Tab-separated table of C-alpha atoms in Angstrom:
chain	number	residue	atom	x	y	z
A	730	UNK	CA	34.304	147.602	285.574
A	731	UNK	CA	31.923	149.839	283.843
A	732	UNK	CA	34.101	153.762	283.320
A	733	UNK	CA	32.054	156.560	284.267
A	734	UNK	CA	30.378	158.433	281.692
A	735	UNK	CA	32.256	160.416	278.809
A	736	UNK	CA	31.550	163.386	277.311
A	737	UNK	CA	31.927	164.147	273.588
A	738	UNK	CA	32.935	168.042	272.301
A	739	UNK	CA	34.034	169.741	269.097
A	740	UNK	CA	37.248	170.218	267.460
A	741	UNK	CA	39.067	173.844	268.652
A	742	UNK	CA	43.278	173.893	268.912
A	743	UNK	CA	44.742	176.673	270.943
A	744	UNK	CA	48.436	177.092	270.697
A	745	UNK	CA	49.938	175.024	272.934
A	746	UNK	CA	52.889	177.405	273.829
A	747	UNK	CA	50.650	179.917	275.187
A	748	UNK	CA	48.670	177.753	277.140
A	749	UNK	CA	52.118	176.258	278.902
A	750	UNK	CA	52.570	179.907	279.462
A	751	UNK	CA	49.308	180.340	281.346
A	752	UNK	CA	49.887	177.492	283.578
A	753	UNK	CA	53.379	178.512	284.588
A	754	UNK	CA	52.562	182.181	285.195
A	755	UNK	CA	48.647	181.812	287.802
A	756	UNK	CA	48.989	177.872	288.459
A	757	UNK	CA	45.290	178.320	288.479
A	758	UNK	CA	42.559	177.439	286.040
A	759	UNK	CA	39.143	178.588	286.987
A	760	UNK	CA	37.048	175.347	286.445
A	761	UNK	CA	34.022	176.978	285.649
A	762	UNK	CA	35.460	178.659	282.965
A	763	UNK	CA	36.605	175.267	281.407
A	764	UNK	CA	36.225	175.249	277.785
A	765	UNK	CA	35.699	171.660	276.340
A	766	UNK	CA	36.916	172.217	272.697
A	767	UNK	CA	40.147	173.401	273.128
A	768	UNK	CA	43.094	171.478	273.830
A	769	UNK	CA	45.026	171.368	277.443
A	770	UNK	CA	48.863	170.636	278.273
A	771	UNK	CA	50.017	168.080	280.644
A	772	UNK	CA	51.037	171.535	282.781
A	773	UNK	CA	47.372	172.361	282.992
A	774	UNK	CA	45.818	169.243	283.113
A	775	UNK	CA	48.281	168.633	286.374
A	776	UNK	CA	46.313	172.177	287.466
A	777	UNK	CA	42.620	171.079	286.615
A	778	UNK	CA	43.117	167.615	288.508
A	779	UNK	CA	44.942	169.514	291.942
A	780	UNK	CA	41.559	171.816	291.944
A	781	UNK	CA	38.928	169.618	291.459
A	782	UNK	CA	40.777	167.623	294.913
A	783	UNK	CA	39.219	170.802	297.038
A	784	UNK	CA	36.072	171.509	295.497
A	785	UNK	CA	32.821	169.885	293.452
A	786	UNK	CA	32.405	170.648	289.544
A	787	UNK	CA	29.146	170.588	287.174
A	788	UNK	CA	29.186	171.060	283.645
A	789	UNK	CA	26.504	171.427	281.382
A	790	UNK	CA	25.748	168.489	278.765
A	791	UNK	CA	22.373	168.885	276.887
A	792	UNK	CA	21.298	171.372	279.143
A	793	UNK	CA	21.422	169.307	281.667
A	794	UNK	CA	24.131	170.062	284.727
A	795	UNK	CA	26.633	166.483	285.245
A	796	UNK	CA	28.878	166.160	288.222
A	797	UNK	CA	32.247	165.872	287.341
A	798	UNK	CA	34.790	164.173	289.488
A	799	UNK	CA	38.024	164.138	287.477
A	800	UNK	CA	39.124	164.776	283.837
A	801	UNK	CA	41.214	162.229	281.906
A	802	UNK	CA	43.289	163.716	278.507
A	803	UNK	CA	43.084	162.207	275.510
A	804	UNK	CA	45.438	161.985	272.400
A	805	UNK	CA	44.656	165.490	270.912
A	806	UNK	CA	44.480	167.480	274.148
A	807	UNK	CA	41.246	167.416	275.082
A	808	UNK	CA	39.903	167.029	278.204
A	809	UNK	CA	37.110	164.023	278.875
A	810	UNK	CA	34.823	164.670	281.705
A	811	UNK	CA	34.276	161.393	284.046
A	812	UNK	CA	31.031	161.920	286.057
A	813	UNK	CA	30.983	160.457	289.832
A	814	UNK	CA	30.762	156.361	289.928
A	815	UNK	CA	27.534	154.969	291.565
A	816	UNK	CA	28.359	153.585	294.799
A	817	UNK	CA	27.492	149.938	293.668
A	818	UNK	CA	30.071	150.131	291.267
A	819	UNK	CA	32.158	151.637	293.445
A	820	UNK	CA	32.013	148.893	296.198
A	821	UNK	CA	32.362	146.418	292.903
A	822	UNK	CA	35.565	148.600	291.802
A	823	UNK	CA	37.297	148.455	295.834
A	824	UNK	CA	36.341	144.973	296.065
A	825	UNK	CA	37.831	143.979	292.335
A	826	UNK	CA	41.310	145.829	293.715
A	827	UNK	CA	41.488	144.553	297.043
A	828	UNK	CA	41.455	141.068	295.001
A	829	UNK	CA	44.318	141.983	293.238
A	830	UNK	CA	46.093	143.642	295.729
A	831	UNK	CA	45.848	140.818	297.945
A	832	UNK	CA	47.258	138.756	295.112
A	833	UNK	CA	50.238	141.299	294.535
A	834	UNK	CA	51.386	140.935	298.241
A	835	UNK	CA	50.164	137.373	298.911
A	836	UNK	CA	52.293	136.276	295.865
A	837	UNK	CA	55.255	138.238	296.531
A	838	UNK	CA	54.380	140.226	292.922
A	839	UNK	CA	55.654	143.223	294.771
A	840	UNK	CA	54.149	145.276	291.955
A	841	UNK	CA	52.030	148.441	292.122
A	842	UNK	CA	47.932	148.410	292.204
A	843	UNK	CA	46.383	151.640	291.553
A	844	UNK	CA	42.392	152.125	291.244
A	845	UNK	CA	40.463	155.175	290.284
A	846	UNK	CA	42.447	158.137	291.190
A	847	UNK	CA	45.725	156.396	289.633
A	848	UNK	CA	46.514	158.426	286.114
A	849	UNK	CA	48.819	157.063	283.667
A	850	UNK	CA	50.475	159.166	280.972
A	851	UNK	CA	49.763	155.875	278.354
A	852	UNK	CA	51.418	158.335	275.323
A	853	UNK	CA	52.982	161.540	275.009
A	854	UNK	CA	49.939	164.187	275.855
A	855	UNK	CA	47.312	161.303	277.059
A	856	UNK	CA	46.471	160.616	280.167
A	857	UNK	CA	43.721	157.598	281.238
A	858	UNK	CA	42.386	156.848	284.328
A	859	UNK	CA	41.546	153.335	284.645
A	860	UNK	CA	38.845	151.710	287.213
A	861	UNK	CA	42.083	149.113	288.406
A	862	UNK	CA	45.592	148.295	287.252
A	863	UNK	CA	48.422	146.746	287.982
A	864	UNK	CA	51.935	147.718	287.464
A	865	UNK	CA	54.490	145.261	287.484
A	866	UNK	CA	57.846	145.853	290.099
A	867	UNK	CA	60.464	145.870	287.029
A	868	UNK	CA	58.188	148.553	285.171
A	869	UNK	CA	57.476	150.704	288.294
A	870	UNK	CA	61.146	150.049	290.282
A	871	UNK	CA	62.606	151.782	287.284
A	872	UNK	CA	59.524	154.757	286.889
A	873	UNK	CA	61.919	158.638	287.434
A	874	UNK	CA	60.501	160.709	290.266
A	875	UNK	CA	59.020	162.766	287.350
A	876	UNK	CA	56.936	159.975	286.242
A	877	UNK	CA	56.001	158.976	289.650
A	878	UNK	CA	54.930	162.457	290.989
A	879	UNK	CA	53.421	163.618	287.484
A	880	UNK	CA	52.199	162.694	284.059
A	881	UNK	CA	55.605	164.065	282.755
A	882	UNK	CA	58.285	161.765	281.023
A	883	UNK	CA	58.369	159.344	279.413
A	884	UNK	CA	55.250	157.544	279.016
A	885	UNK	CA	54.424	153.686	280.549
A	886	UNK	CA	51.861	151.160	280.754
A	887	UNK	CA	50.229	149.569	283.366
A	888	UNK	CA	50.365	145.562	282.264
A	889	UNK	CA	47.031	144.928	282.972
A	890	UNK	CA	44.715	147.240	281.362
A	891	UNK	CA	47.169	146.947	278.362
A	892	UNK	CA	47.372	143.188	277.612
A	893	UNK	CA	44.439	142.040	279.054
A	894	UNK	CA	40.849	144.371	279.990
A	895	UNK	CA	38.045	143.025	281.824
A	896	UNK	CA	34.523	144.888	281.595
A	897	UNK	CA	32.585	144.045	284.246
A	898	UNK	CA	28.669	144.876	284.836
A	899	UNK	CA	27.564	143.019	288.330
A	900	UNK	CA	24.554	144.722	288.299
A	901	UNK	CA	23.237	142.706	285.411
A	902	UNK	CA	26.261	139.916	285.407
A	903	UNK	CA	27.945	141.336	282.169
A	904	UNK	CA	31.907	140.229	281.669
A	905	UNK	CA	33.345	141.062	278.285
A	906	UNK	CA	37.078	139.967	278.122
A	907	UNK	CA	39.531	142.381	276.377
A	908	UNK	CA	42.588	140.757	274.389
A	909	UNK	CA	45.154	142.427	272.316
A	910	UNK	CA	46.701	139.698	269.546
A	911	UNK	CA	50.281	138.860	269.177
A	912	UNK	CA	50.158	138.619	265.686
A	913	UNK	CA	48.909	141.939	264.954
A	914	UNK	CA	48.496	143.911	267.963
A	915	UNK	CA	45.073	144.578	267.473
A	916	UNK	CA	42.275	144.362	270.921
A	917	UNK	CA	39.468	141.923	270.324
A	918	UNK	CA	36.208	141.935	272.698
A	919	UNK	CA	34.905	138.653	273.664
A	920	UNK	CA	31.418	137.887	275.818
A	921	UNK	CA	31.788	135.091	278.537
A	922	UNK	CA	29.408	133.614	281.210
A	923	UNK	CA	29.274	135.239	284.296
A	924	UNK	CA	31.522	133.602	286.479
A	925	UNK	CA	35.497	133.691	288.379
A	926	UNK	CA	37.972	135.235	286.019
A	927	UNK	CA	41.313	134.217	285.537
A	928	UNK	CA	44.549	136.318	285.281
A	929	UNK	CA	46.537	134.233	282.528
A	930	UNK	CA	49.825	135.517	282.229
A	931	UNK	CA	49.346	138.970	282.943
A	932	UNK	CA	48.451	137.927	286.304
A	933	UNK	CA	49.971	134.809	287.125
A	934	UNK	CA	47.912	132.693	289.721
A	935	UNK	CA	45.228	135.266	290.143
A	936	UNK	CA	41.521	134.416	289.820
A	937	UNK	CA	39.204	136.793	290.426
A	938	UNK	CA	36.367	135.732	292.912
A	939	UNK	CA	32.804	137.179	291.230
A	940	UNK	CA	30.482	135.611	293.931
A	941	UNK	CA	32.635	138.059	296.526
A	942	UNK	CA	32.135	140.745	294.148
A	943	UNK	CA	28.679	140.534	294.262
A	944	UNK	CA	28.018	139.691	298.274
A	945	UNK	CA	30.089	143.428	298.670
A	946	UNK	CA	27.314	144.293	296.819
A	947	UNK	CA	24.330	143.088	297.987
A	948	UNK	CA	26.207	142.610	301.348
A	949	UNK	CA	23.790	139.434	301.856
A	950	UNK	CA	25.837	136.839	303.635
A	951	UNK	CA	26.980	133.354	301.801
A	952	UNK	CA	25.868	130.600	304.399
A	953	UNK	CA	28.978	129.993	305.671
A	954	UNK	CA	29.745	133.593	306.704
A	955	UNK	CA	32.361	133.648	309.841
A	956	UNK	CA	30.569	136.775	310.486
A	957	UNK	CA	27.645	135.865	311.519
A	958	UNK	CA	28.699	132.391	313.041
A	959	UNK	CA	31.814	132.925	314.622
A	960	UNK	CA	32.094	131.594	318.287
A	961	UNK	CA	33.848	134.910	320.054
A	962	UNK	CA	36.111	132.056	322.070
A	963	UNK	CA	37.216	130.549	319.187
A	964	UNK	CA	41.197	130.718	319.159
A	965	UNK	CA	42.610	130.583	315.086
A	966	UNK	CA	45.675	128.726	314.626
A	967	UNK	CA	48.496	130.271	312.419
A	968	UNK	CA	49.667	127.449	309.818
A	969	UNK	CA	53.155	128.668	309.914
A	970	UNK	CA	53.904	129.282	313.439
A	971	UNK	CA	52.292	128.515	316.889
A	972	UNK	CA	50.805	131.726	317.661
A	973	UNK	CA	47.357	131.919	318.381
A	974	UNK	CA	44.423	134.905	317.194
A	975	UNK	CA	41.609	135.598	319.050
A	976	UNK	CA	39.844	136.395	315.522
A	977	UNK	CA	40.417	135.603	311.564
A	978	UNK	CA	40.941	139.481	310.838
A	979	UNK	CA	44.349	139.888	313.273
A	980	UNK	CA	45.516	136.172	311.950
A	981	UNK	CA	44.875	137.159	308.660
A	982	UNK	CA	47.418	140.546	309.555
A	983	UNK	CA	50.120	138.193	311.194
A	984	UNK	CA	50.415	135.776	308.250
A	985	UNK	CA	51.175	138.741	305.491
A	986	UNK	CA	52.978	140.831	307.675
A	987	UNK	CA	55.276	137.869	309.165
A	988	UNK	CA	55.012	134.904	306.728
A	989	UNK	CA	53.593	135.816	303.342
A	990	UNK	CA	54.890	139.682	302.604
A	991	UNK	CA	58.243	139.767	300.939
A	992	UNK	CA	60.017	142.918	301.714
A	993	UNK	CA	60.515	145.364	299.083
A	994	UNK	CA	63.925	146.248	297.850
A	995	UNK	CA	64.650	149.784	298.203
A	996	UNK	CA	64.528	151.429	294.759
């Protein structure tokens, strides 16, 4: 999925001790004052994101105002500006998760999906915001409650924007495939036909469904929508058990919650 749009800006380095001293002592940043070519600490940039929660931001790009929705850090400090997502891409974005949530539970993965709002601290000082991810249970079982209530400590990777990136335009059925090589660790951008994606090994078993990410879109029913053929008398059947569902949507709730979901360990 498409990121928002970024913002470019100047080299300017502040001294990082005083601005760790400037978070600590107001807790406060005014946003409007935000000043694009200086760098930020983790401290502040944990400041900036809390404040823009509350209240709407606009900053000026070639004299032209942008709304902002959140910042991401990158490697030298500075803050990049991400600029609201269309709501088609949005619905694309939820859509794209909710496949690979679904996948996470339905395959007893047990792991951790996060989608816009979820920040990762990828190295010391950087912090990326990716459209969806997944963290795997042995990476995020073991995350300290400083890494899971802030971008301090040490930093981690989610698996799948990592190892394997998918770009994906359904507006104009665009999918470039992201890889990084074994041999040499370098990321190499293939084009493929628009169609189903598969998760290889970075998501065993998973296959992502384009034609459903398009219908959220266009929200024009396939022929064989239940919604708009369903008999309202028509009892569903669980496979596992002999319980019965007036509708798919509560049969659908009994098989993860009683058959499919494998309890989480405690951490």
């Amino acid at each position: 999925m498409s990121k928002s749009a970024r913002f470019p800006s100047v080299s300017r380095t502040v001294s990082v001790d005083r601005s760790k001293e400037i978070a600590r002592e107001t807790d406060y940043l005014d946003l409007d004052q935000l000043d694009l070519n200086r760098t930020y600490t983790l401290e502040e940039f944990e400041i900036i994101s809390d404040q823009l929660k509350n209240r709407s931001l606009e900053i000026k790009v070639d004299s032209e105002l942008v709304p902002i929705s959140h910042f991401e850090l990158d490697k030298s400090g500075k803050l990049v500006p991400m600029s609201p997502t269309p709501i088609f891409k949005e619905v694309a974005v939820v859509e794209i998760y909710a496949q690979i949530r679904n996948w996470n539970v339905q395959t007893g993965q047990n792991g951790a999906v996060t989608c816009s709002q979820g920040g990762f601290l990828i190295e010391m000082g950087e912090v990326q915001i990716p459209d969806v991810a997944f963290t795997p249970k042995e990476i995020y079982r073991n995350l300290t409650d400083e890494q899971g209530t802030s971008f301090r400590g040490p930093p981690f990777s989610p698996t799948f924007v990592v190892e394997l990136g998918w770009l994906i335009d359904p507006i104009n059925d665009e999918i470039w495939v992201y890889k990084r090589s074994p041999a040499n660790g370098n990321v190499f951008r293939c084009h493929r036909d628009w169609g189903d994606l598969d998760g290889g090994d970075t998501l065993p078993g998973f296959k992502l469904d384009i034609r459903n990410v398009k219908e959220a879109i266009s929200q024009e029913p396939s022929e064989s929508d239940p919604s708009e053929s369903e008999d309202e008398n028509t009892q569903h059947s669980c496979p596992y058990c002999s319980q019965t569902f007036s509708n798919g949507y509560h049969l659908m709730k009994h098989m993860e919650n009683d058959h499919l979901r494998k309890k989480r360990i405690s951490r």
